[in-house]
XYZ file of C-alpha atoms in Angstrom:
636
model
C 59.535 90.206 83.865
C 61.508 88.721 80.930
C 59.558 87.605 77.869
C 61.677 84.516 77.703
C 62.868 82.024 80.404
C 65.366 79.217 80.310
C 65.296 76.209 82.641
C 68.033 73.630 82.961
C 68.057 70.243 84.631
C 70.621 67.497 84.915
C 69.919 63.779 85.007
C 72.950 61.824 86.346
C 73.728 58.645 84.544
C 75.825 55.817 85.929
C 79.223 55.694 84.258
C 78.803 58.876 82.326
C 78.465 62.629 82.750
C 74.654 62.527 82.489
C 72.118 64.389 80.393
C 71.501 68.094 80.376
C 67.984 69.228 79.502
C 67.288 72.849 78.563
C 63.879 74.313 78.023
C 63.217 77.762 76.641
C 59.776 79.236 77.449
C 58.262 81.867 75.185
C 56.342 84.052 77.649
C 55.797 86.789 75.044
C 52.631 87.394 73.038
C 54.462 86.698 69.712
C 55.809 83.531 68.120
C 59.639 83.234 68.246
C 61.639 82.005 65.226
C 64.940 82.687 63.455
C 66.905 83.125 66.734
C 69.931 81.764 68.543
C 70.198 81.047 72.284
C 73.375 81.865 74.219
C 74.036 81.119 77.833
C 76.998 80.824 80.290
C 77.466 77.881 82.597
C 80.407 76.378 84.422
C 78.978 72.967 83.323
C 80.740 73.046 79.965
C 79.770 70.810 77.092
C 82.497 68.506 75.824
C 83.938 68.691 72.316
C 82.469 65.240 71.772
C 78.777 65.425 72.598
C 75.282 64.419 71.336
C 72.689 67.195 71.069
C 69.039 66.244 70.381
C 66.708 69.030 69.296
C 69.394 71.709 68.688
C 72.919 72.225 67.325
C 75.765 73.993 69.063
C 77.011 76.975 67.061
C 79.854 78.127 69.235
C 81.540 77.502 72.541
C 84.214 79.636 74.276
C 85.002 78.356 77.779
C 81.694 78.677 79.713
C 79.969 80.479 76.877
C 77.625 78.304 74.744
C 75.497 79.340 71.720
C 72.820 77.041 70.282
C 70.653 77.110 67.116
C 67.182 75.599 67.001
C 66.212 73.121 64.247
C 65.674 74.909 60.908
C 62.242 76.335 60.610
C 61.362 76.025 64.287
C 58.849 78.551 65.569
C 57.860 78.659 69.254
C 54.316 79.892 69.622
C 53.351 82.444 72.209
C 53.145 80.529 75.489
C 55.042 77.625 73.963
C 58.403 76.012 74.698
C 61.458 74.535 72.989
C 63.264 71.712 74.690
C 66.623 70.039 73.742
C 69.058 67.745 75.479
C 72.834 67.363 75.456
C 74.851 64.291 76.492
C 78.572 64.619 76.824
C 79.691 67.127 79.478
C 83.223 68.285 80.206
C 82.340 68.929 83.898
C 79.816 66.954 85.939
C 77.679 69.403 87.937
C 77.674 69.041 91.763
C 75.621 72.013 92.958
C 72.539 74.008 91.947
C 74.766 76.964 90.970
C 76.476 74.848 88.340
C 73.727 75.805 85.880
C 72.913 78.963 83.909
C 74.735 82.156 84.912
C 73.346 84.459 82.197
C 71.396 83.951 78.966
C 70.150 85.961 75.926
C 68.499 85.486 72.590
C 69.748 86.951 69.349
C 66.687 87.584 67.225
C 66.520 87.423 63.421
C 66.818 91.248 63.191
C 69.962 91.270 65.265
C 68.386 92.492 68.528
C 69.473 90.782 71.697
C 66.972 90.075 74.436
C 67.629 89.010 78.032
C 66.461 85.584 79.078
C 65.464 84.779 82.691
C 66.758 81.595 84.300
C 66.635 79.529 87.472
C 68.857 77.140 89.356
C 70.068 73.884 87.813
C 67.530 71.253 88.811
C 68.633 67.771 89.837
C 66.591 64.956 88.363
C 66.013 61.453 89.814
C 67.591 61.734 93.219
C 67.572 63.661 96.460
C 70.287 66.283 96.623
C 70.217 66.658 100.344
C 69.822 69.872 102.409
C 72.431 72.553 102.993
C 73.530 72.317 106.609
C 73.953 75.306 108.961
C 77.364 76.861 108.620
C 77.973 77.482 112.331
C 77.096 75.660 115.608
C 75.265 77.676 118.267
C 78.547 78.761 119.750
C 79.793 78.811 123.303
C 82.184 81.083 125.226
C 84.157 80.645 128.402
C 85.525 84.261 128.485
C 82.955 86.942 127.673
C 84.996 89.110 125.274
C 84.188 89.662 121.607
C 87.608 89.471 119.940
C 88.413 88.059 116.562
C 91.081 86.977 115.889
C 91.548 85.723 119.486
C 94.655 87.200 121.138
C 97.863 85.476 122.094
C 97.362 86.153 125.738
C 94.432 87.470 127.778
C 93.701 87.795 131.480
C 90.720 90.083 132.113
C 87.979 90.880 134.601
C 84.740 92.366 133.400
C 83.353 95.573 134.772
C 81.107 98.582 133.908
C 80.553 99.348 130.269
C 82.010 102.725 129.355
C 79.859 105.016 127.145
C 82.801 105.697 124.850
C 86.604 105.569 124.672
C 88.618 108.778 124.124
C 92.280 109.802 124.074
C 93.810 110.894 127.367
C 95.050 114.468 127.786
C 98.282 115.333 125.986
C 97.876 112.474 123.484
C 100.118 113.021 120.458
C 98.424 114.159 117.234
C 99.517 110.956 115.402
C 97.671 108.779 117.962
C 94.547 110.945 117.724
C 94.606 110.603 113.957
C 94.953 106.807 114.280
C 91.900 106.862 116.630
C 89.970 108.944 114.105
C 90.765 106.447 111.329
C 89.399 103.567 113.454
C 86.333 105.566 114.327
C 85.643 106.113 110.602
C 86.246 102.445 109.925
C 83.727 101.437 112.571
C 81.124 103.872 111.341
C 81.434 102.477 107.780
C 81.127 98.873 109.022
C 78.350 99.516 111.535
C 76.661 102.743 110.431
C 73.633 102.285 112.625
C 75.574 101.666 115.887
C 76.807 104.244 118.412
C 80.440 105.240 117.967
C 83.073 103.406 120.108
C 85.430 106.363 120.106
C 85.342 110.104 120.630
C 88.209 112.446 119.972
C 87.240 114.644 122.941
C 86.946 113.605 126.554
C 83.389 112.457 127.571
C 82.130 112.125 131.116
C 81.257 108.413 131.701
C 83.718 107.345 129.039
C 87.170 105.913 129.597
C 90.505 107.408 128.530
C 93.054 105.593 126.308
C 96.632 106.409 127.079
C 99.016 105.618 124.218
C 102.503 104.441 125.087
C 105.427 103.753 122.705
C 107.339 100.771 124.091
C 110.378 99.703 121.987
C 110.594 96.325 123.786
C 107.313 95.234 122.173
C 107.658 93.203 118.945
C 106.787 94.750 115.605
C 103.020 94.658 114.906
C 102.314 93.597 118.455
C 100.365 95.501 121.133
C 99.477 95.368 124.796
C 96.371 96.634 126.515
C 96.196 97.178 130.267
C 92.763 97.955 131.673
C 91.717 99.715 134.840
C 88.521 101.431 135.894
C 90.148 104.792 135.206
C 91.995 104.273 131.883
C 93.181 101.915 129.271
C 96.855 101.879 128.385
C 97.660 100.832 124.795
C 101.347 100.094 124.332
C 103.090 99.332 121.014
C 106.390 99.775 119.259
C 104.936 100.929 115.968
C 101.796 102.334 114.243
C 100.650 98.894 113.135
C 100.587 97.491 116.656
C 98.731 100.561 117.854
C 96.232 100.049 114.947
C 95.608 96.453 115.966
C 95.152 97.393 119.588
C 92.525 99.973 118.636
C 90.687 97.406 116.521
C 90.589 95.125 119.586
C 89.153 97.929 121.743
C 86.488 98.685 119.111
C 85.642 94.982 118.903
C 85.394 94.642 122.701
C 83.027 97.606 122.976
C 80.932 96.522 120.003
C 80.371 93.027 121.405
C 79.577 94.281 124.898
C 76.962 96.701 123.452
C 75.469 94.236 120.910
C 74.841 91.373 123.339
C 75.107 92.553 126.938
C 73.885 89.216 128.314
C 76.867 87.389 126.815
C 79.731 89.796 126.210
C 81.416 92.281 128.630
C 83.940 95.020 128.621
C 87.005 94.612 130.890
C 87.901 97.042 133.642
C 90.930 95.120 134.922
C 93.616 92.954 133.381
C 95.821 92.754 130.295
C 95.866 91.637 126.666
C 99.212 90.890 125.024
C 98.902 90.096 121.352
C 100.781 89.749 118.101
C 100.196 88.019 114.737
C 101.214 84.433 114.224
C 101.883 84.943 110.485
C 103.309 88.015 108.758
C 101.356 87.460 105.532
C 97.597 87.412 106.274
C 95.927 87.825 102.980
C 92.811 87.823 100.983
C 92.625 87.628 97.153
C 89.816 89.043 95.060
C 89.234 88.190 91.413
C 87.794 91.231 89.647
C 88.505 89.989 86.113
C 85.814 87.291 86.019
C 83.434 89.772 87.637
C 83.812 93.530 88.087
C 83.436 94.939 91.617
C 82.790 98.665 91.890
C 85.295 100.732 93.801
C 82.949 101.061 96.736
C 82.778 97.265 97.072
C 86.526 96.855 96.902
C 87.020 99.511 99.581
C 84.412 97.902 101.838
C 86.125 94.520 101.457
C 89.375 96.223 102.527
C 87.537 97.609 105.565
C 86.457 94.094 106.416
C 90.022 92.761 106.023
C 91.288 95.474 108.390
C 88.511 94.666 110.989
C 89.726 91.020 110.907
C 93.429 92.149 111.162
C 94.262 90.847 107.658
C 97.103 92.856 106.143
C 97.339 91.843 102.428
C 94.821 92.589 99.667
C 95.801 90.528 96.621
C 94.041 92.170 93.708
C 93.616 89.854 90.697
C 93.195 92.479 87.960
C 93.494 90.490 84.660
C 92.478 87.127 83.357
C 91.088 85.533 80.256
C 87.750 87.257 80.833
C 88.933 90.861 81.105
C 91.787 93.318 81.774
C 90.532 95.698 84.519
C 93.510 97.960 85.145
C 93.906 101.165 83.100
C 97.201 101.240 81.310
C 97.672 104.558 79.581
C 100.252 103.217 77.130
C 97.668 100.625 75.916
C 94.104 101.977 76.231
C 92.958 99.088 74.043
C 93.277 96.721 77.003
C 90.335 98.144 78.929
C 88.416 99.217 75.889
C 88.378 95.749 74.419
C 88.203 93.577 77.506
C 86.087 95.461 80.003
C 83.304 95.711 77.484
C 82.382 92.198 76.283
C 79.562 91.486 73.876
C 78.487 88.571 71.782
C 79.857 90.067 68.595
C 83.323 90.760 69.970
C 86.320 88.636 70.472
C 85.715 88.422 74.210
C 82.311 86.957 74.692
C 80.307 87.668 77.931
C 81.523 85.415 80.711
C 81.212 85.103 84.510
C 79.335 87.974 86.093
C 77.997 89.477 82.860
C 74.476 89.576 81.620
C 73.588 89.874 77.997
C 74.667 93.521 78.005
C 78.073 92.650 79.441
C 79.106 94.964 82.313
C 81.561 97.739 81.389
C 84.048 97.984 84.199
C 87.667 98.792 84.837
C 89.654 100.721 87.398
C 91.105 104.001 86.408
C 94.539 104.935 87.715
C 92.795 107.478 89.974
C 90.579 104.644 91.311
C 93.684 102.650 92.033
C 95.388 105.488 93.943
C 92.212 105.908 96.066
C 92.029 102.220 96.873
C 95.755 101.883 97.624
C 95.757 104.908 99.906
C 92.569 103.624 101.648
C 94.221 100.308 102.264
C 97.479 101.854 103.482
C 95.594 103.974 106.016
C 94.335 100.695 107.458
C 97.721 98.913 107.369
C 96.709 96.750 104.429
C 99.188 96.361 101.586
C 97.765 96.002 98.045
C 99.496 93.372 95.950
C 98.440 93.707 92.309
C 98.324 90.705 89.932
C 98.378 90.630 86.196
C 98.090 87.004 85.311
C 100.748 86.017 82.748
C 101.754 84.202 80.575
C 98.561 82.157 80.658
C 95.054 83.432 81.304
C 95.765 86.163 78.825
C 92.922 85.987 76.279
C 91.910 89.547 77.134
C 95.350 91.001 76.434
C 95.830 88.902 73.276
C 92.411 90.009 71.924
C 93.242 93.682 72.575
C 96.769 93.648 71.123
C 97.117 91.338 68.096
C 100.866 92.046 67.826
C 101.319 89.819 70.830
C 100.516 86.760 68.782
C 102.796 84.666 66.642
C 100.700 84.830 63.474
C 102.246 81.620 62.145
C 100.979 79.714 65.166
C 97.633 77.843 64.589
C 94.969 79.800 66.461
C 93.581 76.793 68.282
C 96.739 74.791 68.867
C 96.059 74.287 72.585
C 93.378 74.988 75.115
C 93.497 76.054 78.683
C 91.847 74.075 81.499
C 88.893 76.483 81.331
C 88.553 75.947 77.538
C 90.207 79.114 76.143
C 92.123 78.601 72.906
C 95.761 79.705 72.642
C 95.507 82.005 75.701
C 99.193 82.433 76.807
C 101.501 85.306 75.965
C 104.177 83.978 73.649
C 107.719 83.988 75.154
C 109.304 84.276 71.732
C 107.421 87.323 70.603
C 109.687 90.228 71.557
C 106.748 92.691 71.689
C 105.595 90.714 74.694
C 108.417 92.126 76.760
C 108.026 95.706 75.420
C 104.345 95.462 76.304
C 104.943 94.156 79.817
C 107.754 96.659 80.442
C 105.346 99.543 79.875
C 102.711 97.847 81.984
C 105.134 97.388 84.844
C 106.311 101.028 84.586
C 102.799 102.182 85.171
C 102.112 99.636 87.882
C 105.214 100.540 89.853
C 103.956 104.134 90.034
C 100.568 102.992 91.355
C 101.480 100.249 93.820
C 104.192 101.038 96.427
C 104.363 97.571 97.965
C 107.337 95.307 97.433
C 105.602 92.600 95.351
C 103.977 92.426 91.941
C 102.121 89.140 91.395
C 102.512 87.799 87.883
C 100.269 84.713 88.038
C 102.153 81.954 86.251
C 99.412 79.414 86.745
C 97.621 76.972 84.478
C 99.550 77.340 81.240
C 98.173 74.459 79.159
C 100.499 71.552 78.549
C 101.629 71.866 74.949
C 101.279 75.639 74.843
C 103.568 77.324 72.248
C 104.852 74.058 70.813
C 103.211 74.816 67.487
C 104.621 78.337 67.375
C 107.518 78.661 64.820
C 108.951 81.491 66.865
C 109.031 79.293 70.007
C 110.553 76.399 68.113
C 113.400 78.690 67.083
C 113.740 79.941 70.630
C 113.839 76.423 72.092
C 116.564 75.361 69.589
C 118.657 78.452 70.379
C 118.321 78.218 74.199
C 118.267 74.426 74.523
C 114.703 74.369 75.946
C 112.365 71.401 75.921
C 108.624 71.691 76.468
C 106.146 74.198 77.768
C 107.422 74.331 81.318
C 110.928 75.189 80.247
C 109.560 77.927 77.939
C 107.593 79.356 80.889
C 110.638 79.310 83.067
C 112.608 81.184 80.410
C 109.825 83.749 80.137
C 109.480 84.228 83.905
C 113.205 84.665 84.448
C 113.015 87.622 82.103
C 110.026 88.905 83.928
C 111.752 88.637 87.323
C 114.706 90.625 85.975
C 112.370 93.287 84.568
C 110.612 93.576 88.002
C 113.976 93.692 89.808
C 115.093 96.544 87.599
C 112.010 98.408 88.733
C 112.609 97.706 92.461
C 109.905 94.959 92.791
C 109.882 91.311 93.827
C 108.111 88.598 91.983
C 105.101 86.840 93.529
C 103.269 84.016 91.695
C 101.256 80.879 91.925
C 103.008 77.593 92.588
C 103.414 76.721 88.840
C 106.164 79.378 88.626
C 108.512 76.745 90.070
C 108.062 74.342 87.077
C 110.559 73.860 84.309
C 113.458 75.167 86.488
C 111.479 77.993 88.005
C 113.113 81.302 88.791
C 115.740 82.551 91.289
C 114.451 81.729 94.738
C 115.865 84.969 96.228
C 113.175 87.608 96.350
C 110.482 85.221 95.036
C 107.273 84.453 96.847
C 105.028 81.587 95.668
C 101.434 80.742 96.670
C 100.629 77.062 97.025
C 97.075 76.715 95.695
C 96.744 73.261 94.081
C 96.918 71.217 97.303
C 98.612 71.439 100.706
C 101.638 69.225 99.911
C 102.603 71.623 97.093
C 103.643 74.045 99.783
C 105.959 71.514 101.340
C 107.581 70.834 97.956
C 108.046 74.518 97.283
C 109.671 75.085 100.758
C 111.944 72.124 100.212
C 112.914 73.659 96.891
C 113.955 76.900 98.618
C 111.022 79.154 97.912
C 109.275 81.422 100.405
C 105.618 80.211 100.506
C 102.164 81.562 101.214
C 99.734 78.669 101.840
C 96.479 79.022 99.930
C 95.296 75.483 99.124
C 92.018 75.346 97.291
C 90.759 72.586 99.550
C 90.535 74.896 102.571
C 91.163 78.524 101.609
C 89.290 78.889 98.274
C 86.136 80.747 99.226
C 84.345 79.931 95.944
C 84.192 76.252 97.013
C 80.880 75.028 98.194
C 80.594 74.556 102.013
C 78.857 71.247 101.914
C 78.290 68.460 99.340
C 74.487 69.106 99.296
C 73.091 70.021 95.861
C 71.382 73.024 97.409
C 74.705 74.629 98.610
C 76.129 77.224 96.215
C 79.737 77.073 95.044
C 82.261 75.259 92.938
C 83.430 71.737 93.583
C 86.805 70.994 91.877
C 88.526 70.960 95.293
C 85.702 69.216 97.135
C 83.610 71.084 99.646
C 84.925 73.146 102.501
C 82.831 73.852 105.619
C 83.946 76.832 107.704
C 85.228 74.625 110.527
C 87.688 72.979 108.110
C 88.994 76.400 106.963
C 89.301 77.401 110.643
C 91.024 74.210 111.815
C 93.564 73.853 109.018
C 97.152 74.602 110.075
C 99.484 75.332 107.207
C 102.672 74.745 109.291
C 101.555 71.289 110.323
C 102.548 69.936 106.872
C 106.163 71.093 107.267
C 109.116 69.813 109.307
C 110.435 72.249 111.889
C 113.449 73.128 109.789
C 111.296 74.404 106.906
C 108.642 76.397 108.890
C 110.449 79.701 108.434
C 109.744 79.358 104.681
C 106.010 79.760 105.334
C 105.427 83.503 105.123
C 101.714 83.162 105.906
C 98.336 82.164 104.583
C 95.723 83.572 102.273
C 92.072 83.245 101.418
C 91.090 83.465 97.726
C 87.783 84.769 96.394
C 87.245 83.702 92.747
C 84.241 85.151 91.026
C 82.969 82.264 88.961
C 80.244 81.209 91.326
C 79.300 84.621 92.697
C 75.977 85.398 91.153
C 74.798 88.060 93.619
C 75.697 89.908 96.753
C 73.839 87.212 98.767
C 75.985 84.468 97.087
C 79.144 86.454 97.885
C 78.269 86.745 101.515
C 77.182 83.080 101.748
C 80.447 81.858 100.240
C 82.890 84.288 101.910
C 81.459 84.535 105.435
C 82.200 83.185 107.988
C 85.090 81.513 106.236
C 87.082 84.784 105.727
C 87.111 85.600 109.515
C 87.863 81.922 110.155
C 90.983 82.154 107.927
C 91.883 85.526 109.553
C 91.970 83.801 112.922
C 94.063 80.948 111.555
C 96.495 83.530 110.265
C 96.704 85.495 113.535
C 96.120 83.091 116.431
C 98.298 80.111 117.304
C 96.728 76.672 117.189
C 96.706 76.313 120.964
C 94.557 79.461 121.298
C 91.961 78.585 118.694
C 88.441 77.461 119.725
C 85.723 76.754 117.214
C 82.785 77.102 119.542
C 84.037 80.456 120.760
C 84.624 81.686 117.221
C 81.130 80.650 116.230
C 79.577 82.687 119.075
C 81.477 85.848 118.138
C 81.584 85.833 114.307
C 77.813 86.296 114.028
C 78.331 89.979 114.954
C 80.982 90.535 112.285
C 80.353 92.635 109.130
C 79.724 91.214 105.657
C 79.874 92.871 102.231
């Protein structure tokens, strides 16, 4: 048990942001004096605020440090309470409170501080509703996403499925990969596949059929065998996943779900890009967790893993040319330039991915027909890189000349510093060798309005190139970046702000519409290929109800699973522009993920819901059926 504990409560006030009350309990046997208190919270205190009973020493984004009144001593068993009025963000949920806390004692030692949820004063916050209805099925087959076409008759449950005689080695290997996937996801369950024939099982006969569309498959069932037809390895892979799902459901709930012994399934994905993004900068996820998430994506027939590797909080990718990036930013402490932030306790987690880690993860994903799209977030969200490599900074620019929406000072790579391009060229060289996919995601989001305008180097650049304003400077920067990527055989992907200030060449560019749904329409009209990822429906860090008790963020409102399931990205677009929609993507941001339990509460069942929206046409979706099946699906 911690010797110190911090409680926080919020009292809403009509017409204002309310009052935050913080109480530090001294549970130790000694008096406490000569200390400072630091904590992280997404409820940031505004520049203009009133603090009663303490003084704020420092604030960096969500990091806050307070000093007690001079001479204060908290006796053993006593407490210190102070209040703050003037918040930058009004809290909406219990998880908007303390994320981590510590004391710095007079002798320099740092001591962890326990903490609880943010308490709501003076009103009822409501109760968190159930995320799913009871569920109801008309056809007794456990398949997610639901297939394009299905006509089946249930029969006896086979003991196992195995390859028919004379099956080609490549098909047997594909079966073995699916067997291993299932055993990782459901380690306590009997195997759905055997590589050898088993009496009482049913044979799978693999057929290559060139007339079947790419990524599609057909399954024909009889009491004697199952015929899996596809034109390519991806279609075969998806067909095997469907067989594993059917057998899993029929075993897990025999009263409800059955296995077919007659009929057909004809299936193919609705969207080509069926993605899931994971932010590992705000919080580090061990390699095993990343690989398990990729397993879950594969089980849900998602095919893109968008890996957000850098941000203000940390740079998580080993770059051999610049070891300082991970040395400085993956290890964050109070006395360093990068203070502890989301996901870090007082002894900030040390975490980054070595290039060998990356190779393992990329190979693992490829074996499951999942492409890894790496992201380094530039030019904004670059506090970690700027802290590690001071030569990236225009030293004549005032250090706090602008602030990002998250509160970071001067956090964007400078387009007029030539070392910026030398640095990124070496980064791209190493990334190209690690990631074989066609895209590198370069971020491009949330550069603060007014960024670089106080930089003498940028003023000279703007005069020389005839540029006006931050957006035009970013466009100039990103055009150079796109050329650098093209020279290395890669295409540019980015967030929707890449289009601002003139944007970049539309050819070979893919943009993700995250701010709101109609941004996707505007991008498509402007000639860009688009992945729809609006925060209002596909951001899995958003709370799932407006109840105070529900965990999650709130900037995009709240998103119950049914809303994520029902949303149709194409519905916003006229017919003539629908071919510009490449697909859809869920996004997992780490700011509100305090534990494995929080992760699973926020991500599931919304991730499988988005997976079905990506694969299954609107006319084939059924929320009650989805709710009945998804309860059996794996979580992290």
